[in-house]
XYZ file of C-alpha atoms in Angstrom:
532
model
C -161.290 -47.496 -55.322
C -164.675 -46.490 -54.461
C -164.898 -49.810 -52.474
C -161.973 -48.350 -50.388
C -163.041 -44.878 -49.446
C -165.344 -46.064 -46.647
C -162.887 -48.390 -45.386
C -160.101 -45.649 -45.147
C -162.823 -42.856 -43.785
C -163.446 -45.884 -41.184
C -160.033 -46.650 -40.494
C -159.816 -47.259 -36.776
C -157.110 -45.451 -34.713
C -154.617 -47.597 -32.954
C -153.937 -48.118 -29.464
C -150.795 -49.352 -27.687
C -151.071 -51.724 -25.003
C -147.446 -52.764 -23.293
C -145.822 -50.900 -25.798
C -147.225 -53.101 -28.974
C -150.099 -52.425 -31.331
C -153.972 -53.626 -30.380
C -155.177 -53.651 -33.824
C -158.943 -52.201 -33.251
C -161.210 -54.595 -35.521
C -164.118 -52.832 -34.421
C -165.054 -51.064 -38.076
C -162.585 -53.400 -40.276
C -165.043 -56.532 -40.293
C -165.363 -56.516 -43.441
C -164.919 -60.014 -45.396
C -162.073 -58.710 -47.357
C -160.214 -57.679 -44.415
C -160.496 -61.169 -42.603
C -160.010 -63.185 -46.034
C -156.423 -61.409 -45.996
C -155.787 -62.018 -42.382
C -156.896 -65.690 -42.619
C -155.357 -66.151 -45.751
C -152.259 -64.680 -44.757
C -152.405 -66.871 -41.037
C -152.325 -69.852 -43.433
C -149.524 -68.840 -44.817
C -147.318 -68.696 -42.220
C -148.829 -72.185 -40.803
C -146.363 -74.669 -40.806
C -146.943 -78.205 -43.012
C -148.499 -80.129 -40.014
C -151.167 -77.013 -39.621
C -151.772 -76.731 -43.181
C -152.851 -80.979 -43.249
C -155.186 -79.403 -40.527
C -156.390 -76.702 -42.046
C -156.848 -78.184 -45.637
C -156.030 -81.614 -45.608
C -152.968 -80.457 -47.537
C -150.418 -83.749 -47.224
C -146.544 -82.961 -46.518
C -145.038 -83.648 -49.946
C -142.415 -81.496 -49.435
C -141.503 -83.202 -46.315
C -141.361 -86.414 -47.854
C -139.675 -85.126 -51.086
C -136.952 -83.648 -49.241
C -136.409 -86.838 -47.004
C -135.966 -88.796 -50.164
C -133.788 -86.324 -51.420
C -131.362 -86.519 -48.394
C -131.554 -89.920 -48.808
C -130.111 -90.068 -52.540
C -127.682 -87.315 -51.751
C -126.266 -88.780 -48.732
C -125.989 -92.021 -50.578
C -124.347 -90.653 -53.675
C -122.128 -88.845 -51.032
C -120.990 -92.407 -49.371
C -120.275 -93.542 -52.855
C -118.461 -90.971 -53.935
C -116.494 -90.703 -50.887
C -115.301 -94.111 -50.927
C -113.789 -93.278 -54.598
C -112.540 -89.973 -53.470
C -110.699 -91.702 -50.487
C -109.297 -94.870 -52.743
C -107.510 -91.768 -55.437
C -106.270 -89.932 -52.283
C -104.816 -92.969 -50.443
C -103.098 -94.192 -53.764
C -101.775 -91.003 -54.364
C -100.098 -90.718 -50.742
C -98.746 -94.444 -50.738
C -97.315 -93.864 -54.237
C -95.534 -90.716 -52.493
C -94.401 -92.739 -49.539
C -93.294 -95.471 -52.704
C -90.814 -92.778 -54.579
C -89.483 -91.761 -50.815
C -88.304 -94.923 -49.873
C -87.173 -95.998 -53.831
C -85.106 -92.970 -54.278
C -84.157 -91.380 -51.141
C -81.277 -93.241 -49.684
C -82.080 -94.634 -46.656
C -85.118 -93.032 -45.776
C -86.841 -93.130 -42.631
C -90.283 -91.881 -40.541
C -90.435 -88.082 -41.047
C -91.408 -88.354 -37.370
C -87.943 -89.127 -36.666
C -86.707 -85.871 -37.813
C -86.284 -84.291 -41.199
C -84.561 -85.942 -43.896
C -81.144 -83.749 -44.289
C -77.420 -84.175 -45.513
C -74.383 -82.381 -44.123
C -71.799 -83.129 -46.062
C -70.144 -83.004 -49.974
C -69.909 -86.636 -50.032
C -73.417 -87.476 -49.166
C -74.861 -84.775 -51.130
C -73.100 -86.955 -54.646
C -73.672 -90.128 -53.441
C -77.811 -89.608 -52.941
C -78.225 -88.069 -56.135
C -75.732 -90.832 -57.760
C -78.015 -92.926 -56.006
C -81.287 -91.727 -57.050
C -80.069 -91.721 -60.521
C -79.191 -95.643 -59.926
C -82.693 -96.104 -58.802
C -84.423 -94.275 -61.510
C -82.566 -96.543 -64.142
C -83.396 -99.671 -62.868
C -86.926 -99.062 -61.194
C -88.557 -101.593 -63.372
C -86.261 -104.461 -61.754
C -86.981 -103.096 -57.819
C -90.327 -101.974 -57.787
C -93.071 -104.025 -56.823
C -95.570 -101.319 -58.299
C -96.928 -101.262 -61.717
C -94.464 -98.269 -62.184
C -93.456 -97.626 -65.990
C -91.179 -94.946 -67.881
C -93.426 -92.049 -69.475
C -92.654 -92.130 -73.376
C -92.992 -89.524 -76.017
C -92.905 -90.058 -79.532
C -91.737 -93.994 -78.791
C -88.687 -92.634 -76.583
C -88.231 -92.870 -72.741
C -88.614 -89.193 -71.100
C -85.099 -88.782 -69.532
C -84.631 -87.746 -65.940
C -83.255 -83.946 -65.276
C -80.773 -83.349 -63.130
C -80.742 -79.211 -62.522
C -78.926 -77.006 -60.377
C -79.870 -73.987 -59.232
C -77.241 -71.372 -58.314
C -75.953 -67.759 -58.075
C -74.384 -66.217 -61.270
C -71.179 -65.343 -59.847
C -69.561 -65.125 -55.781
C -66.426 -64.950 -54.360
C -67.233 -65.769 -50.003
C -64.680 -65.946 -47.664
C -66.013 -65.921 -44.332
C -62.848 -65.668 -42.478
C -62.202 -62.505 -43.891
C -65.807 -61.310 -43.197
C -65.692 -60.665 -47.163
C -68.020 -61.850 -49.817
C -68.809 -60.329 -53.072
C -71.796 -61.960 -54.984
C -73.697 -61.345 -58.197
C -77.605 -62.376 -56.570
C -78.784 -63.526 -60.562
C -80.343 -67.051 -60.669
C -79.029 -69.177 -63.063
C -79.736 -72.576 -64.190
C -77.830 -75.972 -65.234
C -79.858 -79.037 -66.508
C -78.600 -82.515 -67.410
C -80.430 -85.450 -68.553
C -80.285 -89.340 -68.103
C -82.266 -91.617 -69.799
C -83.100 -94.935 -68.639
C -81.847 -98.294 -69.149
C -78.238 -96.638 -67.986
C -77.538 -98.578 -64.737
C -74.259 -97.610 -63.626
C -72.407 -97.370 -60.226
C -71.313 -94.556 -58.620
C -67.890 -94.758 -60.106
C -68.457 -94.834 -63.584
C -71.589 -92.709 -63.363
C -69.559 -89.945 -62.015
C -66.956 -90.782 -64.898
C -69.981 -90.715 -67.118
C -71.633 -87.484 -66.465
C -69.835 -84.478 -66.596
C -71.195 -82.852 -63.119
C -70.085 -80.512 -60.098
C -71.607 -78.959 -57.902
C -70.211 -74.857 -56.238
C -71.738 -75.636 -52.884
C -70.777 -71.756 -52.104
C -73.120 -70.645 -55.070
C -75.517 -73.669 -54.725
C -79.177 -72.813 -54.165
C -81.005 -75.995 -54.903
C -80.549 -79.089 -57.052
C -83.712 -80.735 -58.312
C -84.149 -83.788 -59.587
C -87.290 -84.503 -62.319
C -88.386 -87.676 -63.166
C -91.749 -88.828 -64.690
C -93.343 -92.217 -64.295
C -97.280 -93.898 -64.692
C -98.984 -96.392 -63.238
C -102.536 -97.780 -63.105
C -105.153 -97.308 -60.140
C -106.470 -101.396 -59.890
C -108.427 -101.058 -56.648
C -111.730 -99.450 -58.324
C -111.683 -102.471 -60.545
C -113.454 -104.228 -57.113
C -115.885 -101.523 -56.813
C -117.330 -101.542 -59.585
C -115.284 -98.658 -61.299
C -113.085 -98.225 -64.312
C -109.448 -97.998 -63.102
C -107.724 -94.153 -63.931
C -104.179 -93.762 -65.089
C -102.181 -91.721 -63.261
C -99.113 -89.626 -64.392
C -96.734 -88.990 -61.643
C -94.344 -85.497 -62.150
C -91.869 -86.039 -59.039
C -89.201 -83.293 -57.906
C -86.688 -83.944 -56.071
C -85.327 -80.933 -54.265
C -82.321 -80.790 -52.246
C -82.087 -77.477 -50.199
C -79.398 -75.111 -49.789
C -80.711 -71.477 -50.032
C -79.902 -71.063 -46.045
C -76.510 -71.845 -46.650
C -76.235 -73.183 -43.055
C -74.662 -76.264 -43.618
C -77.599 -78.695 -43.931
C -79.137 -78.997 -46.998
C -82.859 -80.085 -46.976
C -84.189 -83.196 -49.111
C -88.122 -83.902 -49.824
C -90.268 -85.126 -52.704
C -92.842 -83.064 -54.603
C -95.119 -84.895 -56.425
C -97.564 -83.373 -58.768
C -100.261 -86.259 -60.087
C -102.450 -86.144 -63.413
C -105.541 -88.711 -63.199
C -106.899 -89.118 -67.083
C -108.571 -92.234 -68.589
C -106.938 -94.779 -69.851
C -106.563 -94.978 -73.647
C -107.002 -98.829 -74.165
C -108.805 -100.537 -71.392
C -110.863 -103.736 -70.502
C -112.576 -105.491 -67.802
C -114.785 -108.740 -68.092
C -117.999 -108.743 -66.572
C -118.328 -104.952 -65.436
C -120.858 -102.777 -65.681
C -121.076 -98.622 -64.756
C -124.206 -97.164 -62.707
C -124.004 -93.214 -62.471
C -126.420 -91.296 -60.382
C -127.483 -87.882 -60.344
C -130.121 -85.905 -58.177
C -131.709 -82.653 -59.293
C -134.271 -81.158 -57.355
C -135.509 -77.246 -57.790
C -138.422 -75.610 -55.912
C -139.501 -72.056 -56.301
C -142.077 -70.467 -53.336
C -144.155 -67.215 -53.716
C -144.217 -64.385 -51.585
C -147.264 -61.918 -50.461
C -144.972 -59.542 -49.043
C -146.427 -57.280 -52.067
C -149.793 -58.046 -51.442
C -149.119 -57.012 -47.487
C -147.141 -54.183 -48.452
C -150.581 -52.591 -50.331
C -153.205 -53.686 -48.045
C -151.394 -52.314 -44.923
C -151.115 -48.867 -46.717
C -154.774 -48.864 -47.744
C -156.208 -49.358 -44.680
C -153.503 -48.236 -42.200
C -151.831 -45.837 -44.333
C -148.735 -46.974 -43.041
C -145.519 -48.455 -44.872
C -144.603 -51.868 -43.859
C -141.423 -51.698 -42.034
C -137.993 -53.384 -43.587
C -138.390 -56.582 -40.396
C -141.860 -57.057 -41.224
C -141.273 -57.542 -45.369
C -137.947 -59.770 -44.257
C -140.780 -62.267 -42.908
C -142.158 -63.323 -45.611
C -138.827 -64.218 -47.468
C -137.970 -67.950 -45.992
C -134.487 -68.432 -45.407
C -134.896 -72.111 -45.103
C -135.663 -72.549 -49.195
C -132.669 -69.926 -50.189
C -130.544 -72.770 -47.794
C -132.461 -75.920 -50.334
C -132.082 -73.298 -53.367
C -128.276 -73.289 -52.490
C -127.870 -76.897 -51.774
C -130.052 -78.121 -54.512
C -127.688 -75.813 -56.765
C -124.181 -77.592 -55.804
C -125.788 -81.108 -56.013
C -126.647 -80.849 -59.396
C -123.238 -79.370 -60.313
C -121.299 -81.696 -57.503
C -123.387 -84.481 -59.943
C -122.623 -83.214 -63.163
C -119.188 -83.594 -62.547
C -119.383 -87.344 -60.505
C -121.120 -88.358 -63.669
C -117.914 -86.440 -65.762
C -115.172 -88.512 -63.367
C -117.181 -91.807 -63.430
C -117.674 -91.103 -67.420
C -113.690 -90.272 -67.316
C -114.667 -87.226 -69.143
C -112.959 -85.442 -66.403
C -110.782 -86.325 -62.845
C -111.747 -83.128 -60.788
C -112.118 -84.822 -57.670
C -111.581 -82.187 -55.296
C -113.861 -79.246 -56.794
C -116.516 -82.683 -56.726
C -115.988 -83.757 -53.818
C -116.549 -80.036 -51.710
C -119.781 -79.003 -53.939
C -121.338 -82.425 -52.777
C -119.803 -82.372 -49.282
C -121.290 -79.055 -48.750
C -125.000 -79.588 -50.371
C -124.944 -82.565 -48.141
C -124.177 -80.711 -45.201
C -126.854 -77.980 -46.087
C -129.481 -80.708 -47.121
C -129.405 -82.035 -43.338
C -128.840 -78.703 -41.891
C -132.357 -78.179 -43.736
C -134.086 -81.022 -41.754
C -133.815 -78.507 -38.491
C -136.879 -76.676 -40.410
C -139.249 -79.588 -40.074
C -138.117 -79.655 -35.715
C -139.389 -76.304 -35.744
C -142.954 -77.726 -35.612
C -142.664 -79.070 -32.096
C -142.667 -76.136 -29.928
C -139.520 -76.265 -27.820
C -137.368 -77.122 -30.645
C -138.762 -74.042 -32.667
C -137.473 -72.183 -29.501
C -134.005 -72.998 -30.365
C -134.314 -71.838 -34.132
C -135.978 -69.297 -33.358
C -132.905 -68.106 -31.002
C -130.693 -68.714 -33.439
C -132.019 -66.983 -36.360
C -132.659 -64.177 -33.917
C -129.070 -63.959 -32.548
C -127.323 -64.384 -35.394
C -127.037 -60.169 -36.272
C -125.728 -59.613 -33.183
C -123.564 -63.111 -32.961
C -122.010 -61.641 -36.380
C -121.511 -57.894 -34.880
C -119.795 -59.007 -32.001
C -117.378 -61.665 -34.250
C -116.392 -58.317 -36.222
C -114.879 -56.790 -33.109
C -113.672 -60.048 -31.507
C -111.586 -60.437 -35.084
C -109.541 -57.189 -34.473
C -108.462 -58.154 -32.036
C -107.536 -61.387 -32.646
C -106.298 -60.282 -35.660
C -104.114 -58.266 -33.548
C -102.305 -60.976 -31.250
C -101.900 -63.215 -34.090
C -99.707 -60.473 -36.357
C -97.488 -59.742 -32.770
C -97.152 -63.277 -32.490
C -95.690 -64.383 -35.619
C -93.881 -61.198 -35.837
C -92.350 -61.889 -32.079
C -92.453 -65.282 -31.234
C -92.475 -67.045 -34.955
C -88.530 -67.656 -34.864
C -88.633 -69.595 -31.682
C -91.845 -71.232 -32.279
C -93.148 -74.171 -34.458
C -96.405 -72.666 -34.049
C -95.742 -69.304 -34.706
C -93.500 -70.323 -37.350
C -96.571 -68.734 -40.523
C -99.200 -66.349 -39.992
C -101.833 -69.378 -40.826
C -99.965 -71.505 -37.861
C -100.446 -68.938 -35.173
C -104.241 -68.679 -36.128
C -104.708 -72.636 -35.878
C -102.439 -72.166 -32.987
C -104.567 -69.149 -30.673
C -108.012 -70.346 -32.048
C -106.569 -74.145 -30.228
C -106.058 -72.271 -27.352
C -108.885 -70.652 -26.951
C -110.295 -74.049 -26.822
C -108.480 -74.860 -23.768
C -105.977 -77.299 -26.539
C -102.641 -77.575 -25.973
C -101.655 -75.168 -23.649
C -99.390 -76.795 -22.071
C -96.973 -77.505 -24.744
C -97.205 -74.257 -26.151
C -95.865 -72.938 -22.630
C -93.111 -75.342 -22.809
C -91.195 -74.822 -25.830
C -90.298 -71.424 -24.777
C -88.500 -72.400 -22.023
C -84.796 -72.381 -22.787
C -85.669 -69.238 -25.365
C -83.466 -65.825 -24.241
C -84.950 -64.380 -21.032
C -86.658 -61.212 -22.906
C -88.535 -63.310 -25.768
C -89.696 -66.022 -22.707
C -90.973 -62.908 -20.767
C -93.104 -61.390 -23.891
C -94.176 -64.788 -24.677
C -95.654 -65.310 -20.873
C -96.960 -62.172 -21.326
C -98.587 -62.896 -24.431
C -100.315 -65.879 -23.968
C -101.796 -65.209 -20.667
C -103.313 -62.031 -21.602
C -104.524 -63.587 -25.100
C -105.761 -66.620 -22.299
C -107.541 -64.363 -19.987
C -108.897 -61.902 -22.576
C -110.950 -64.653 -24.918
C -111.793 -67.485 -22.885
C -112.807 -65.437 -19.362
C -113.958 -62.216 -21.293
C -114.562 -62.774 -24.878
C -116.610 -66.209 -25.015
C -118.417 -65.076 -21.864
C -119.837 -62.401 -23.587
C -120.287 -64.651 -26.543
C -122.377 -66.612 -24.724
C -124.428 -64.203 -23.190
C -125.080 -62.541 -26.133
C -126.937 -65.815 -26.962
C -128.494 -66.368 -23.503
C -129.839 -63.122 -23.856
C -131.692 -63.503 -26.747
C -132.811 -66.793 -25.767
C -134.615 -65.734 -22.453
C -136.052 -62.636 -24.974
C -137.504 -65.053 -27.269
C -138.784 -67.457 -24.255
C -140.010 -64.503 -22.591
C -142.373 -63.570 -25.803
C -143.464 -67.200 -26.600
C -145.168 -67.393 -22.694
C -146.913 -64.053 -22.737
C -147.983 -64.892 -26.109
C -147.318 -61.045 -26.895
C -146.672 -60.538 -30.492
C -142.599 -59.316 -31.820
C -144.701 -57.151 -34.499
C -147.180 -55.206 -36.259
C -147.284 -57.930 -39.308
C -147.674 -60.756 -36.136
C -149.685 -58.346 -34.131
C -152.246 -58.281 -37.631
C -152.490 -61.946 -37.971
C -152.822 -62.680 -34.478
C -156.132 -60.945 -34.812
C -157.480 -64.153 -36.649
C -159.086 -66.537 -34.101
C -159.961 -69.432 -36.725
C -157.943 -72.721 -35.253
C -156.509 -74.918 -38.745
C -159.280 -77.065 -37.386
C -162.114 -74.888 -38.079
C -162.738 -75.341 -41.597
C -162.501 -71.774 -42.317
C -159.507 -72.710 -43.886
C -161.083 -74.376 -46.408
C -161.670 -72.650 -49.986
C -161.335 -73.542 -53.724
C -158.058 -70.387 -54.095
C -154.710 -71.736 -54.096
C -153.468 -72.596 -51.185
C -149.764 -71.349 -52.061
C -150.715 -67.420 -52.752
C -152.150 -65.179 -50.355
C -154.091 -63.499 -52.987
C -155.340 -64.292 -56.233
C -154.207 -60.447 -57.362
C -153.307 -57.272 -54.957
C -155.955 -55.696 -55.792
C -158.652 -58.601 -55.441
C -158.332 -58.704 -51.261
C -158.657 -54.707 -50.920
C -161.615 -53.758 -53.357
């Protein structure tokens, strides 16, 4: 402390040039004063200044280009496997559609729907049929799911109103809205035809009460086509519904397939001449921060406290982002090794944590183009915009917000694409992309006159107000803060007092000055060591 008095009796008073701080050096040449500056100059140097100034090689660099090599390549692999389960799983779907709906065709073609009594017994006769003697008519490795040694039997249940008496041509009804439920069950190896089925089974149906019928049914099967890439095959249990319905009661009674799959190992398995590889990255890295250190020296000799912008310097945003992504690619591995294992089948919840550290990892690489000078002018614009890109978004939402709750209020029953609240925000956000316009215009043509006039209304305004107003102002809200940032770079004037301090240090990374026995990664040894 002694050392200090002097320094603080000396302390030089500042002047402001062009509305920035000229540090005055003129009594603060002392060598712990431009140790701190140089040291913390180095600090902010970027990897191909620091091989300058210390002959300090870029293994960071090179460590994360190998690591965005292994990721993206466990990535590939595991996306191939990912895409093999989720293509199986859809043409196994489009399988039990054409096996047990009767005569089923291209959704494209219109939805699959029945309109009369008659057709309503005969597909679920049908189904039943199909279901009985799917071993003889499948070309699948399909099989019956057992329990115990027995076949599980497929449920046939009904789902209808307690008690109603309707009669529209009276403009009467009287109805008791409690849900009740009727199940049946048919076990297989019963192939029988329509007639004797019906004669067989005691069931009716009270189309006037009728809410649903669904039809359950389990069946397994085997997953071959890993076998060819190297990968133990999964069995799959398939849980199919079969829902027929009626809860408009408008004469035309919906029919679609659910199908809920469980992927688990198989219990006896082998396969000649295989062999299992599993992967797994895990990187960590931990950085140091003389914010501290900057925090003390600038009240010692300036007493002034170091301003909220100037601390948020020294934290590097660019190793939270390889924190984060290192993070999810060890768990996003931890579970790959699980599924390939067959431990467990969470593809999905895999799949997005290694999807998204692979996206971060490259986003990442944008760091190392920031030591070329015009591409550091575009991060820098970024980074800089991004508080008032984010303000901006806040009050662009409300009202957005706004037009997509008055749309699916107003326009959702004579719209596809205002039919749910999550359509009409797929369906505006298209549209402010100039997508589809067109046919969004046109299917609310023959609508009634008043609902065609809101919806012209609507969408025009919506039009006008975000793509002539709202994304201008977007976009100049970037512009802006690019020509800011340009601006600064060529008149070299500096954005603060923390760059205004450093900028006082002449030494080039080529000087040698650079060059001392402390570690390189710290700005100070202790906080009290560069003051005293």
């Amino acid at each position: 402390m002694e050392d200090r008095e002097p320094l603080l009796a000396a302390r030089s008073e500042e002047s402001r040039t062009n509305g920035h701080v000229a540090w005055s050096t003129h009594t603060l040449e002392s060598k712990a004063v431009e140790d701190f500056r140089r040291r913390l100059k180095y600090f902010f140097m970027n990897p191909c200044e620091k091989y300058k100034a210390r002959g300090r090689k870029p293994w960071k660099l090179m460590l994360q280009i190998l690591k965005i090599a292994i990721i993206t390549v466990q990535l590939v692999s595991f996306g191939l496997s990912n895409q093999m389960m989720v293509t199986f799983k859809d043409e196994n779907l489009m399988t039990f559609r054409h096996l047990f709906l009767k005569e089923y065709k291209d959704p494209r073609l219109g939805s699959y729907a029945l309109y009369t009594k008659a057709d309503v017994y005969d597909h679920i006769y049908y189904i039943i049929n199909r279901y009985t003697s799917l071993q003889n008519l499948s070309v699948g490795n399909l099989a019956y799911e057992s329990v115990d040694g027995k076949y599980s039997p497929l449920s046939v249940c009904q789902v209808f109103y307690r008690n109603s008496s309707i009669d529209p041509g009276n403009d009467t009804f009287d109805i008791d809205p409690h849900i009740e439920t009727d199940c049946m069950s048919i076990y297989p190896k019963q192939s029988l035809d329509n007639n004797s089925l019906a004669a067989h089974v005691n069931f009716s149906l009270d189309f006037k009460r009728l809410l649903s019928v669904n039809i359950y049914l389990n069946l397994k099967t085997i997953n071959l086509q890993t076998v060819r890439h190297h990968e133990l095959p999964d069995c799959y249990d398939f849980h199919i519904m079969i829902v027929f319905d009626n809860r408009a009661h408008s004469g035309k009674i919906k029919v679609d397939i659910e199908n809920d799959v469980r992927i688990y190992e198989c219990r006896d398995w082998n396969v000649e001449g295989t062999c299992k590889f599993t992967d797994c990255c895990v990187k960590d890295r931990i950085h140091g921060l003389c914010v501290f250190e900057f925090n003390v020296f600038f009240h010692a000799y300036y007493n002034k406290i170091v301003t909220w912008s100037d601390r948020m310097e020294f934290v590097n945003g660019w190793y939270i982002l390889i924190i984060v992504s290192d993070t999810l690619t060890i768990a996003g591995s931890v579970l790959k090794i699980g599924i390939q294992a067959k431990f467990q089948t969470n593809y999905d919840v895999c799949s997005i944590l290694l999807g998204t550290a692979t996206m971060l990892v490259w986003v990442g690489v944008i760091r190392y183009l920031g030591f070329f000078k015009k591409y550091n002018l575009l991060i820098l614009t970024l980074r800089a915009a991004l508080p008032n890109v984010f303000r901006f978004c806040c009050c662009a939402t409300m009202i957005y917000l706004g037009y997509c709750f008055c749309g699916w209020i107003v326009l959702g029953p004579y719209h596809d694409k205002f039919r749910t609240f999550d359509k009409v925000t797929e369906c505006l956000f298209s549209l402010i992309n100039g997508d589809d316009m067109y046919a969004t215009f046109l299917q609310m043509r023959d609508k009634t006159y008043m609902v065609w006039l809101f919806s012209r209304l609507y969408l025009y305004s919506f039009i006008s107000l975000f793509i002539y107003m709202v994304l201008s102002l977007f976009i100049a809200v970037i512009t802006d803060t690019y020509e800011t940032i340009k601006h600064h770079q060529q008149d070299k004037e500096p954005f603060s007092q923390l760059q205004a301090f450093i900028a006082e240090c002449r030494d080039q990374p080529e000087s040698g000055r650079y060059q001392t026995d402390d570690d390189p990664s710290t700005c100070c040894l202790s906080p009290c060591g560069c003051f005293g």
